[in-house]
Structure formats: C-alpha cells, structure tokens
Amino acid sequence: MSDHYAELLMYVAPAAVQQANQAWLTRIFERLNLTRRNADHLDLHGLWLAPELLVTQTCGYPLMTQLRGKVRVIGRPRYELAHSSQGEHCSLLLTREDNPLNELADFYDSRGVINGHDSNSGMNLLRERLAPLQRDGRFFASVGISGAHRE
C-alpha cells in the first residue's frame, strides 16, 4: 500500500459537488488499495507536480503554460450547474445591479477584477475580449485579484 495525493479543490463548488468529489476519490483509493495523503500543506503548483500525485484538477491556462509536458490529462468533469452543463464551462462578467454601464466597452478606465494571473476563464478569456477595446495597451485603470482558484 502506498500514499498518494488526490484533490479536486481547484474551484469553489456547491456542497453536493464537493460531496460527490470526495465519494469518488474515496472509492478510487479503496479500489486501488491506496492511502490518501493530506495535501493541505501544498499550494497548487506543489500539488500538481508532487511525485505522489494520483489525481487532481487544473484550469486550462496553467495546463497549457506551466504544466505543459509535466502532467497528463486523464479526463474532464461534466458538472451540471447553472451556466455550465454537458461538459461546457463558461465565465460570467458581473457588475453591481445598480451600475448603469451595459456594454463591455463602457467599463474602460474602471477597476477590473480577475481570478488570478493563472486563470483561463477568469483572466485569459477576458483579456482576449478586452484586447480590441484597449487603448495604449490597457483597458482597466487598475486590476484586482479575487483569488477564486484555490490559493
């Protein structure tokens, strides 16, 4: 019997999804007769590249950048959630309900917030949408980081 890491904590998920993830991981470890190591002390990069890793998840941006050639994709979750179903995922752009701005271009020179610099849907895809709207290489006056990926 050997010890391995297995975590599906990359994203904030409803309790039902968290419970299903944990049940799935528990069953895998039982079937393989393995022991699950506690990964609480590891950051995402440390977890992704740990020699003891059995299975985890990542965002598409780190997969195609810092993890390229270092990990192997073995599957893709198919969550049935609002705004995300049948294996498709989307990112939502939000503002306060009382904000009169309606079009993306209207937000020029305002403050933007991204998940993190390593997020595909929470940074990279937004950057792609904003590129045609930028002026002198910038769109937002400032950018904050929400840390929506596990930090």
mmCIF file of C-alpha atoms in Angstrom:
data_model
loop_
_atom_site.group_PDB
_atom_site.id
_atom_site.type_symbol
_atom_site.label_atom_id
_atom_site.label_comp_id
_atom_site.label_asym_id
_atom_site.label_seq_id
_atom_site.Cartn_x
_atom_site.Cartn_y
_atom_site.Cartn_z
ATOM 1 C CA MET A 1 0.000 0.000 0.000
ATOM 2 C CA SER A 2 1.362 3.460 -0.854
ATOM 3 C CA ASP A 3 0.377 7.048 -0.118
ATOM 4 C CA HIS A 4 -0.787 9.450 -2.814
ATOM 5 C CA TYR A 5 -2.321 12.905 -3.133
ATOM 6 C CA ALA A 6 -5.749 13.345 -4.674
ATOM 7 C CA GLU A 7 -7.628 16.640 -4.505
ATOM 8 C CA LEU A 8 -10.437 18.202 -6.528
ATOM 9 C CA LEU A 9 -10.392 21.578 -4.820
ATOM 10 C CA MET A 10 -9.363 23.879 -7.665
ATOM 11 C CA TYR A 11 -12.748 25.570 -7.779
ATOM 12 C CA VAL A 12 -15.366 26.656 -5.300
ATOM 13 C CA ALA A 13 -18.204 24.157 -5.724
ATOM 14 C CA PRO A 14 -21.653 23.585 -4.224
ATOM 15 C CA ALA A 15 -21.769 21.155 -1.298
ATOM 16 C CA ALA A 16 -23.339 18.422 -3.449
ATOM 17 C CA VAL A 17 -20.424 18.584 -5.922
ATOM 18 C CA GLN A 18 -17.862 18.578 -3.094
ATOM 19 C CA GLN A 19 -19.528 15.518 -1.545
ATOM 20 C CA ALA A 20 -19.645 13.697 -4.888
ATOM 21 C CA ASN A 21 -15.960 14.506 -5.493
ATOM 22 C CA GLN A 22 -14.965 13.155 -2.079
ATOM 23 C CA ALA A 23 -17.055 9.993 -2.532
ATOM 24 C CA TRP A 24 -15.476 9.411 -5.954
ATOM 25 C CA LEU A 25 -11.934 9.871 -4.598
ATOM 26 C CA THR A 26 -12.643 7.606 -1.618
ATOM 27 C CA ARG A 27 -13.890 4.863 -3.942
ATOM 28 C CA ILE A 28 -10.802 5.160 -6.164
ATOM 29 C CA PHE A 29 -8.466 4.792 -3.190
ATOM 30 C CA GLU A 30 -10.437 1.807 -1.897
ATOM 31 C CA ARG A 31 -10.424 0.068 -5.295
ATOM 32 C CA LEU A 32 -6.692 0.665 -5.768
ATOM 33 C CA ASN A 33 -5.888 -0.213 -2.134
ATOM 34 C CA LEU A 34 -4.037 3.083 -1.671
ATOM 35 C CA THR A 35 -3.818 5.541 1.209
ATOM 36 C CA ARG A 36 -4.685 9.181 0.647
ATOM 37 C CA ARG A 37 -2.142 11.755 1.854
ATOM 38 C CA ASN A 38 -3.200 15.099 3.288
ATOM 39 C CA ALA A 39 -2.318 17.848 0.792
ATOM 40 C CA ASP A 40 -3.315 20.840 2.926
ATOM 41 C CA HIS A 41 0.311 21.994 3.196
ATOM 42 C CA LEU A 42 0.790 22.150 -0.592
ATOM 43 C CA ASP A 43 -0.013 25.047 -2.889
ATOM 44 C CA LEU A 44 -1.473 24.207 -6.291
ATOM 45 C CA HIS A 45 1.860 24.114 -8.103
ATOM 46 C CA GLY A 46 3.317 21.842 -5.434
ATOM 47 C CA LEU A 47 0.313 19.528 -5.637
ATOM 48 C CA TRP A 48 0.316 19.395 -9.446
ATOM 49 C CA LEU A 49 3.978 18.391 -9.592
ATOM 50 C CA ALA A 50 4.223 16.191 -6.477
ATOM 51 C CA PRO A 51 5.677 12.753 -7.312
ATOM 52 C CA GLU A 52 2.990 11.259 -5.034
ATOM 53 C CA LEU A 53 0.113 12.774 -7.044
ATOM 54 C CA LEU A 54 -2.572 10.346 -8.181
ATOM 55 C CA VAL A 55 -5.246 12.730 -9.497
ATOM 56 C CA THR A 56 -6.149 16.412 -9.271
ATOM 57 C CA GLN A 57 -7.587 19.173 -11.436
ATOM 58 C CA THR A 58 -6.295 22.343 -13.020
ATOM 59 C CA CYS A 59 -7.515 25.280 -15.011
ATOM 60 C CA GLY A 60 -6.778 25.233 -18.732
ATOM 61 C CA TYR A 61 -4.336 28.141 -18.581
ATOM 62 C CA PRO A 62 -1.797 26.510 -16.220
ATOM 63 C CA LEU A 63 -2.274 23.251 -18.141
ATOM 64 C CA MET A 64 -1.150 24.916 -21.357
ATOM 65 C CA THR A 65 1.604 27.024 -19.754
ATOM 66 C CA GLN A 66 3.430 25.960 -16.586
ATOM 67 C CA LEU A 67 2.234 22.315 -16.634
ATOM 68 C CA ARG A 68 2.766 21.633 -20.345
ATOM 69 C CA GLY A 69 4.714 18.403 -20.757
ATOM 70 C CA LYS A 70 4.702 17.733 -16.998
ATOM 71 C CA VAL A 71 1.212 16.284 -16.442
ATOM 72 C CA ARG A 72 -1.211 14.118 -18.412
ATOM 73 C CA VAL A 73 -4.926 14.811 -18.884
ATOM 74 C CA ILE A 74 -6.989 11.758 -17.894
ATOM 75 C CA GLY A 75 -10.479 13.234 -18.003
ATOM 76 C CA ARG A 76 -12.722 16.245 -17.742
ATOM 77 C CA PRO A 77 -15.516 16.722 -15.187
ATOM 78 C CA ARG A 78 -19.021 17.167 -16.535
ATOM 79 C CA TYR A 79 -20.799 19.353 -13.998
ATOM 80 C CA GLU A 80 -24.498 20.087 -14.395
ATOM 81 C CA LEU A 81 -24.708 23.553 -12.853
ATOM 82 C CA ALA A 82 -26.242 26.883 -13.756
ATOM 83 C CA HIS A 83 -24.250 28.365 -16.670
ATOM 84 C CA SER A 84 -22.266 25.134 -17.035
ATOM 85 C CA SER A 85 -23.635 21.857 -18.364
ATOM 86 C CA GLN A 86 -22.892 18.937 -20.673
ATOM 87 C CA GLY A 87 -19.159 19.362 -20.197
ATOM 88 C CA GLU A 88 -19.180 23.016 -21.222
ATOM 89 C CA HIS A 89 -17.916 25.771 -18.969
ATOM 90 C CA CYS A 90 -18.410 29.492 -19.121
ATOM 91 C CA SER A 91 -17.192 32.548 -17.349
ATOM 92 C CA LEU A 92 -19.569 35.313 -16.309
ATOM 93 C CA LEU A 93 -18.792 39.010 -16.346
ATOM 94 C CA LEU A 94 -20.507 40.716 -13.429
ATOM 95 C CA THR A 95 -21.152 44.218 -12.166
ATOM 96 C CA ARG A 96 -23.361 45.691 -9.459
ATOM 97 C CA GLU A 97 -27.055 45.570 -10.302
ATOM 98 C CA ASP A 98 -27.343 49.352 -9.918
ATOM 99 C CA ASN A 99 -24.427 50.054 -12.298
ATOM 100 C CA PRO A 100 -25.745 51.883 -15.410
ATOM 101 C CA LEU A 101 -22.933 50.533 -17.637
ATOM 102 C CA ASN A 102 -24.164 47.801 -20.001
ATOM 103 C CA GLU A 103 -21.557 47.167 -22.687
ATOM 104 C CA LEU A 104 -18.049 45.865 -22.071
ATOM 105 C CA ALA A 105 -16.543 48.939 -23.756
ATOM 106 C CA ASP A 106 -18.363 51.137 -21.215
ATOM 107 C CA PHE A 107 -16.081 49.796 -18.482
ATOM 108 C CA TYR A 108 -12.953 51.364 -19.987
ATOM 109 C CA ASP A 109 -10.778 53.023 -17.317
ATOM 110 C CA SER A 110 -12.721 51.378 -14.465
ATOM 111 C CA ARG A 111 -11.421 48.782 -11.997
ATOM 112 C CA GLY A 112 -11.438 45.153 -13.115
ATOM 113 C CA VAL A 113 -11.066 42.009 -11.021
ATOM 114 C CA ILE A 114 -9.725 38.675 -12.264
ATOM 115 C CA ASN A 115 -9.464 35.255 -10.586
ATOM 116 C CA GLY A 116 -5.694 35.262 -10.897
ATOM 117 C CA HIS A 117 -2.955 35.501 -13.494
ATOM 118 C CA ASP A 118 -3.167 31.710 -13.948
ATOM 119 C CA SER A 119 -6.877 31.521 -14.827
ATOM 120 C CA ASN A 120 -8.154 30.770 -18.308
ATOM 121 C CA SER A 121 -11.816 31.716 -17.862
ATOM 122 C CA GLY A 122 -11.128 34.221 -15.094
ATOM 123 C CA MET A 123 -8.308 36.138 -16.814
ATOM 124 C CA ASN A 124 -7.178 34.868 -20.201
ATOM 125 C CA LEU A 125 -10.575 34.819 -21.935
ATOM 126 C CA LEU A 126 -11.427 38.251 -20.510
ATOM 127 C CA ARG A 127 -8.084 39.540 -21.791
ATOM 128 C CA GLU A 128 -8.986 38.223 -25.249
ATOM 129 C CA ARG A 129 -12.350 40.047 -25.186
ATOM 130 C CA LEU A 130 -10.738 43.284 -23.993
ATOM 131 C CA ALA A 131 -7.855 43.307 -26.499
ATOM 132 C CA PRO A 132 -9.801 45.082 -29.277
ATOM 133 C CA LEU A 133 -11.076 47.642 -26.752
ATOM 134 C CA GLN A 134 -7.719 48.562 -25.200
ATOM 135 C CA ARG A 135 -6.089 51.947 -25.654
ATOM 136 C CA ASP A 136 -2.335 52.320 -25.464
ATOM 137 C CA GLY A 137 -2.027 48.760 -24.181
ATOM 138 C CA ARG A 138 -4.539 48.947 -21.355
ATOM 139 C CA PHE A 139 -8.256 48.793 -20.693
ATOM 140 C CA PHE A 140 -8.787 48.942 -16.921
ATOM 141 C CA ALA A 141 -7.387 51.720 -14.739
ATOM 142 C CA SER A 142 -6.454 49.024 -12.207
ATOM 143 C CA VAL A 143 -6.912 45.282 -11.785
ATOM 144 C CA GLY A 144 -7.529 43.369 -8.566
ATOM 145 C CA ILE A 145 -7.236 39.638 -7.943
ATOM 146 C CA SER A 146 -10.086 37.749 -6.280
ATOM 147 C CA GLY A 147 -8.174 34.519 -5.721
ATOM 148 C CA ALA A 148 -11.109 32.374 -6.825
ATOM 149 C CA HIS A 149 -8.810 29.439 -7.586
ATOM 150 C CA ARG A 150 -7.551 27.622 -4.525
ATOM 151 C CA GLU A 151 -4.732 29.808 -3.263
#
